[in-house]
PDB file of C-alpha atoms in Angstrom:
ATOM      1  CA  UNK A   1     125.527 326.458  88.783  1.00 61.00           C
ATOM      2  CA  UNK A   2     126.399 324.321  91.822  1.00 70.00           C
ATOM      3  CA  UNK A   3     122.786 324.497  93.031  1.00 74.00           C
ATOM      4  CA  UNK A   4     121.398 323.314  89.699  1.00 74.00           C
ATOM      5  CA  UNK A   5     123.976 320.528  89.454  1.00 70.00           C
ATOM      6  CA  UNK A   6     123.131 319.418  93.000  1.00 78.00           C
ATOM      7  CA  UNK A   7     119.414 319.367  92.156  1.00 71.00           C
ATOM      8  CA  UNK A   8     120.027 317.335  89.001  1.00 73.00           C
ATOM      9  CA  UNK A   9     122.150 314.788  90.894  1.00 76.00           C
ATOM     10  CA  UNK A  10     119.477 314.521  93.593  1.00 74.00           C
ATOM     11  CA  UNK A  11     116.723 313.962  90.990  1.00 69.00           C
ATOM     12  CA  UNK A  12     118.810 311.366  89.148  1.00 70.00           C
ATOM     13  CA  UNK A  13     119.527 309.424  92.338  1.00 69.00           C
ATOM     14  CA  UNK A  14     115.928 309.532  93.520  1.00 69.00           C
ATOM     15  CA  UNK A  15     114.721 308.390  90.095  1.00 64.00           C
ATOM     16  CA  UNK A  16     117.244 305.536  90.136  1.00 61.00           C
ATOM     17  CA  UNK A  17     115.992 304.330  93.503  1.00 62.00           C
ATOM     18  CA  UNK A  18     112.373 304.764  92.413  1.00 58.00           C
ATOM     19  CA  UNK A  19     113.032 302.705  89.262  1.00 53.00           C
ATOM     20  CA  UNK A  20     114.319 299.780  91.336  1.00 53.00           C
ATOM     21  CA  UNK A  21     111.030 299.346  93.156  1.00 60.00           C
ATOM     22  CA  UNK A  22     108.560 296.764  91.946  1.00 64.00           C
ATOM     23  CA  UNK A  23     105.558 298.320  90.251  1.00 67.00           C
ATOM     24  CA  UNK A  24     102.290 298.185  92.158  1.00 74.00           C
ATOM     25  CA  UNK A  25      98.913 298.289  90.517  1.00 77.00           C
ATOM     26  CA  UNK A  26      95.578 299.624  91.674  1.00 81.00           C
ATOM     27  CA  UNK A  27      92.424 297.852  90.613  1.00 83.00           C
ATOM     28  CA  UNK A  28      88.824 298.944  90.441  1.00 86.00           C
ATOM     29  CA  UNK A  29      86.340 296.079  90.245  1.00 86.00           C
ATOM     30  CA  UNK A  30      82.758 296.690  89.162  1.00 87.00           C
ATOM     31  CA  UNK A  31      80.298 294.007  90.239  1.00 86.00           C
ATOM     32  CA  UNK A  32      77.039 293.054  88.535  1.00 85.00           C
ATOM     33  CA  UNK A  33      75.003 295.491  90.639  1.00 86.00           C
ATOM     34  CA  UNK A  34      77.268 298.416  89.654  1.00 84.00           C
ATOM     35  CA  UNK A  35      79.137 298.803  92.951  1.00 88.00           C
ATOM     36  CA  UNK A  36      82.847 299.590  92.685  1.00 88.00           C
ATOM     37  CA  UNK A  37      85.562 298.095  94.892  1.00 86.00           C
ATOM     38  CA  UNK A  38      89.000 299.722  94.825  1.00 86.00           C
ATOM     39  CA  UNK A  39      92.314 298.613  96.226  1.00 85.00           C
ATOM     40  CA  UNK A  40      95.722 297.144  95.489  1.00 82.00           C
ATOM     41  CA  UNK A  41      95.723 294.126  93.201  1.00 80.00           C
ATOM     42  CA  UNK A  42      96.989 291.195  95.281  1.00 81.00           C
ATOM     43  CA  UNK A  43      96.284 287.941  93.420  1.00 81.00           C
ATOM     44  CA  UNK A  44      94.308 286.439  90.551  1.00 81.00           C
ATOM     45  CA  UNK A  45      92.831 282.949  90.450  1.00 80.00           C
ATOM     46  CA  UNK A  46      90.453 280.955  88.236  1.00 78.00           C
ATOM     47  CA  UNK A  47      87.539 281.552  90.593  1.00 81.00           C
ATOM     48  CA  UNK A  48      88.097 285.260  91.386  1.00 80.00           C
ATOM     49  CA  UNK A  49      90.408 288.003  92.624  1.00 84.00           C
ATOM     50  CA  UNK A  50      91.980 289.011  95.916  1.00 85.00           C
ATOM     51  CA  UNK A  51      92.242 292.736  96.653  1.00 85.00           C
ATOM     52  CA  UNK A  52      93.833 294.640  99.531  1.00 86.00           C
ATOM     53  CA  UNK A  53      91.730 297.677 100.351  1.00 83.00           C
ATOM     54  CA  UNK A  54      92.996 300.947 101.778  1.00 74.00           C
ATOM     55  CA  UNK A  55      92.342 299.882 105.354  1.00 71.00           C
ATOM     56  CA  UNK A  56      94.626 296.870 104.784  1.00 76.00           C
ATOM     57  CA  UNK A  57      91.783 294.354 104.839  1.00 85.00           C
ATOM     58  CA  UNK A  58      91.763 291.609 102.222  1.00 86.00           C
ATOM     59  CA  UNK A  59      88.712 290.957 100.066  1.00 87.00           C
ATOM     60  CA  UNK A  60      88.171 287.867  97.958  1.00 88.00           C
ATOM     61  CA  UNK A  61      85.815 288.596  95.047  1.00 86.00           C
ATOM     62  CA  UNK A  62      84.086 285.794  93.214  1.00 85.00           C
ATOM     63  CA  UNK A  63      84.338 285.610  89.419  1.00 81.00           C
ATOM     64  CA  UNK A  64      80.556 285.225  89.199  1.00 84.00           C
ATOM     65  CA  UNK A  65      79.958 288.693  90.643  1.00 85.00           C
ATOM     66  CA  UNK A  66      82.540 290.678  88.591  1.00 85.00           C
ATOM     67  CA  UNK A  67      81.466 292.501  85.443  1.00 85.00           C
ATOM     68  CA  UNK A  68      84.451 294.793  84.733  1.00 86.00           C
ATOM     69  CA  UNK A  69      88.076 295.388  85.808  1.00 87.00           C
ATOM     70  CA  UNK A  70      90.160 298.556  85.509  1.00 85.00           C
ATOM     71  CA  UNK A  71      93.865 298.245  86.325  1.00 84.00           C
ATOM     72  CA  UNK A  72      96.449 301.038  86.384  1.00 80.00           C
ATOM     73  CA  UNK A  73      99.960 301.522  87.691  1.00 78.00           C
ATOM     74  CA  UNK A  74     100.309 303.196  91.050  1.00 74.00           C
ATOM     75  CA  UNK A  75     102.803 305.934  91.926  1.00 72.00           C
ATOM     76  CA  UNK A  76     103.855 307.191  88.509  1.00 69.00           C
ATOM     77  CA  UNK A  77     102.094 310.545  88.195  1.00 73.00           C
ATOM     78  CA  UNK A  78     103.318 312.221  91.394  1.00 75.00           C
ATOM     79  CA  UNK A  79     107.088 312.012  90.706  1.00 77.00           C
ATOM     80  CA  UNK A  80     106.582 313.371  87.194  1.00 77.00           C
ATOM     81  CA  UNK A  81     104.402 316.213  88.509  1.00 78.00           C
ATOM     82  CA  UNK A  82     107.050 317.101  91.088  1.00 80.00           C
ATOM     83  CA  UNK A  83     109.783 317.004  88.439  1.00 80.00           C
ATOM     84  CA  UNK A  84     107.739 319.287  86.157  1.00 80.00           C
ATOM     85  CA  UNK A  85     107.164 321.806  88.932  1.00 81.00           C
ATOM     86  CA  UNK A  86     110.806 321.706  90.052  1.00 81.00           C
ATOM     87  CA  UNK A  87     111.988 322.324  86.487  1.00 81.00           C
ATOM     88  CA  UNK A  88     110.269 325.695  86.338  1.00 79.00           C
ATOM     89  CA  UNK A  89     111.339 326.510  89.909  1.00 79.00           C
ATOM     90  CA  UNK A  90     114.998 325.867  89.030  1.00 81.00           C
ATOM     91  CA  UNK A  91     114.631 328.007  85.906  1.00 79.00           C
ATOM     92  CA  UNK A  92     113.187 330.793  88.058  1.00 79.00           C
ATOM     93  CA  UNK A  93     116.047 330.508  90.564  1.00 79.00           C
ATOM     94  CA  UNK A  94     118.562 330.695  87.735  1.00 81.00           C
ATOM     95  CA  UNK A  95     117.038 333.856  86.263  1.00 78.00           C
ATOM     96  CA  UNK A  96     118.645 337.183  87.135  1.00 82.00           C
ATOM     97  CA  UNK A  97     115.520 339.289  86.546  1.00 83.00           C
ATOM     98  CA  UNK A  98     113.030 339.499  89.391  1.00 82.00           C
ATOM     99  CA  UNK A  99     109.940 339.855  87.175  1.00 83.00           C
ATOM    100  CA  UNK A 100     110.946 336.865  85.058  1.00 81.00           C
ATOM    101  CA  UNK A 101     111.492 334.764  88.194  1.00 81.00           C
ATOM    102  CA  UNK A 102     108.080 335.675  89.592  1.00 82.00           C
ATOM    103  CA  UNK A 103     106.363 334.875  86.282  1.00 81.00           C
ATOM    104  CA  UNK A 104     108.161 331.531  86.012  1.00 76.00           C
ATOM    105  CA  UNK A 105     107.127 330.590  89.541  1.00 80.00           C
ATOM    106  CA  UNK A 106     103.547 331.884  89.291  1.00 82.00           C
ATOM    107  CA  UNK A 107     102.754 330.525  85.834  1.00 81.00           C
ATOM    108  CA  UNK A 108     105.437 327.928  85.152  1.00 80.00           C
ATOM    109  CA  UNK A 109     105.160 325.771  88.237  1.00 79.00           C
ATOM    110  CA  UNK A 110     101.417 325.020  87.754  1.00 84.00           C
ATOM    111  CA  UNK A 111     102.049 324.336  84.060  1.00 83.00           C
ATOM    112  CA  UNK A 112     104.949 322.006  84.933  1.00 81.00           C
ATOM    113  CA  UNK A 113     102.874 320.157  87.526  1.00 82.00           C
ATOM    114  CA  UNK A 114      99.965 319.793  85.081  1.00 84.00           C
ATOM    115  CA  UNK A 115     102.274 318.572  82.349  1.00 82.00           C
ATOM    116  CA  UNK A 116     103.847 316.039  84.691  1.00 80.00           C
ATOM    117  CA  UNK A 117     100.417 314.759  85.732  1.00 79.00           C
ATOM    118  CA  UNK A 118      99.359 314.453  82.093  1.00 82.00           C
ATOM    119  CA  UNK A 119     102.502 312.562  81.105  1.00 80.00           C
ATOM    120  CA  UNK A 120     102.236 310.332  84.193  1.00 77.00           C
ATOM    121  CA  UNK A 121      98.627 309.518  83.342  1.00 76.00           C
ATOM    122  CA  UNK A 122      99.550 308.674  79.768  1.00 77.00           C
ATOM    123  CA  UNK A 123     102.530 306.517  80.729  1.00 74.00           C
ATOM    124  CA  UNK A 124     100.773 304.491  83.402  1.00 72.00           C
ATOM    125  CA  UNK A 125      99.887 301.012  82.247  1.00 68.00           C
ATOM    126  CA  UNK A 126      96.152 300.836  81.989  1.00 75.00           C
ATOM    127  CA  UNK A 127      94.238 297.661  81.329  1.00 76.00           C
ATOM    128  CA  UNK A 128      90.476 297.396  80.994  1.00 77.00           C
ATOM    129  CA  UNK A 129      88.350 294.274  80.976  1.00 79.00           C
ATOM    130  CA  UNK A 130      84.675 294.920  80.336  1.00 82.00           C
ATOM    131  CA  UNK A 131      81.666 292.601  80.096  1.00 79.00           C
ATOM    132  CA  UNK A 132      83.407 289.798  81.987  1.00 76.00           C
ATOM    133  CA  UNK A 133      81.792 286.479  82.776  1.00 78.00           C
ATOM    134  CA  UNK A 134      82.947 283.710  85.107  1.00 74.00           C
ATOM    135  CA  UNK A 135      84.139 281.574  82.180  1.00 79.00           C
ATOM    136  CA  UNK A 136      86.561 284.359  81.111  1.00 78.00           C
ATOM    137  CA  UNK A 137      88.709 284.244  84.261  1.00 75.00           C
ATOM    138  CA  UNK A 138      90.693 281.079  83.427  1.00 77.00           C
ATOM    139  CA  UNK A 139      91.502 282.668  80.046  1.00 80.00           C
ATOM    140  CA  UNK A 140      92.681 286.044  81.392  1.00 80.00           C
ATOM    141  CA  UNK A 141      94.305 284.722  84.580  1.00 76.00           C
ATOM    142  CA  UNK A 142      97.796 284.579  83.053  1.00 77.00           C
ATOM    143  CA  UNK A 143      97.388 288.131  81.778  1.00 78.00           C
ATOM    144  CA  UNK A 144      96.174 289.389  85.162  1.00 78.00           C
ATOM    145  CA  UNK A 145      99.063 287.774  87.048  1.00 77.00           C
ATOM    146  CA  UNK A 146     101.464 290.305  85.469  1.00 78.00           C
ATOM    147  CA  UNK A 147      99.760 293.011  87.548  1.00 74.00           C
ATOM    148  CA  UNK A 148      99.465 291.205  90.883  1.00 75.00           C
ATOM    149  CA  UNK A 149     101.680 291.393  93.950  1.00 72.00           C
ATOM    150  CA  UNK A 150     101.989 287.598  93.961  1.00 63.00           C
ATOM    151  CA  UNK A 151     103.790 286.199  90.929  1.00 54.00           C
TER     152      UNK A 151
END
């Protein structure tokens, strides 16, 4: 019982610290030629977007060359997948029967991880903008600024 209580306290504290962090969003920009650019969404302006790519280089994309935007929240699926897997692991550790523990670990942990990934994917804020033109950016700029690092 002490082990389970300790695990629950640890999960509650780590969730509380995770909830205090500012949400970060990943963006995928499709240009007119069909090429995709992915990275962290840094800033939105009337004339285009600024994106930080994985190598930490900054790219300024012109509004004339963008045809679609796909925005989703970063870092939500992994904690839920870990929590789902740990739930079945704790249930297996609590069980007195060896066969039941093995079944809960072998079958339950993958099911818990999959369920956590599914719930994390459903809960992440997703925003799609398709068939964009340069004249649309001043109209959607205020909406896009909710997802940027710069406010």
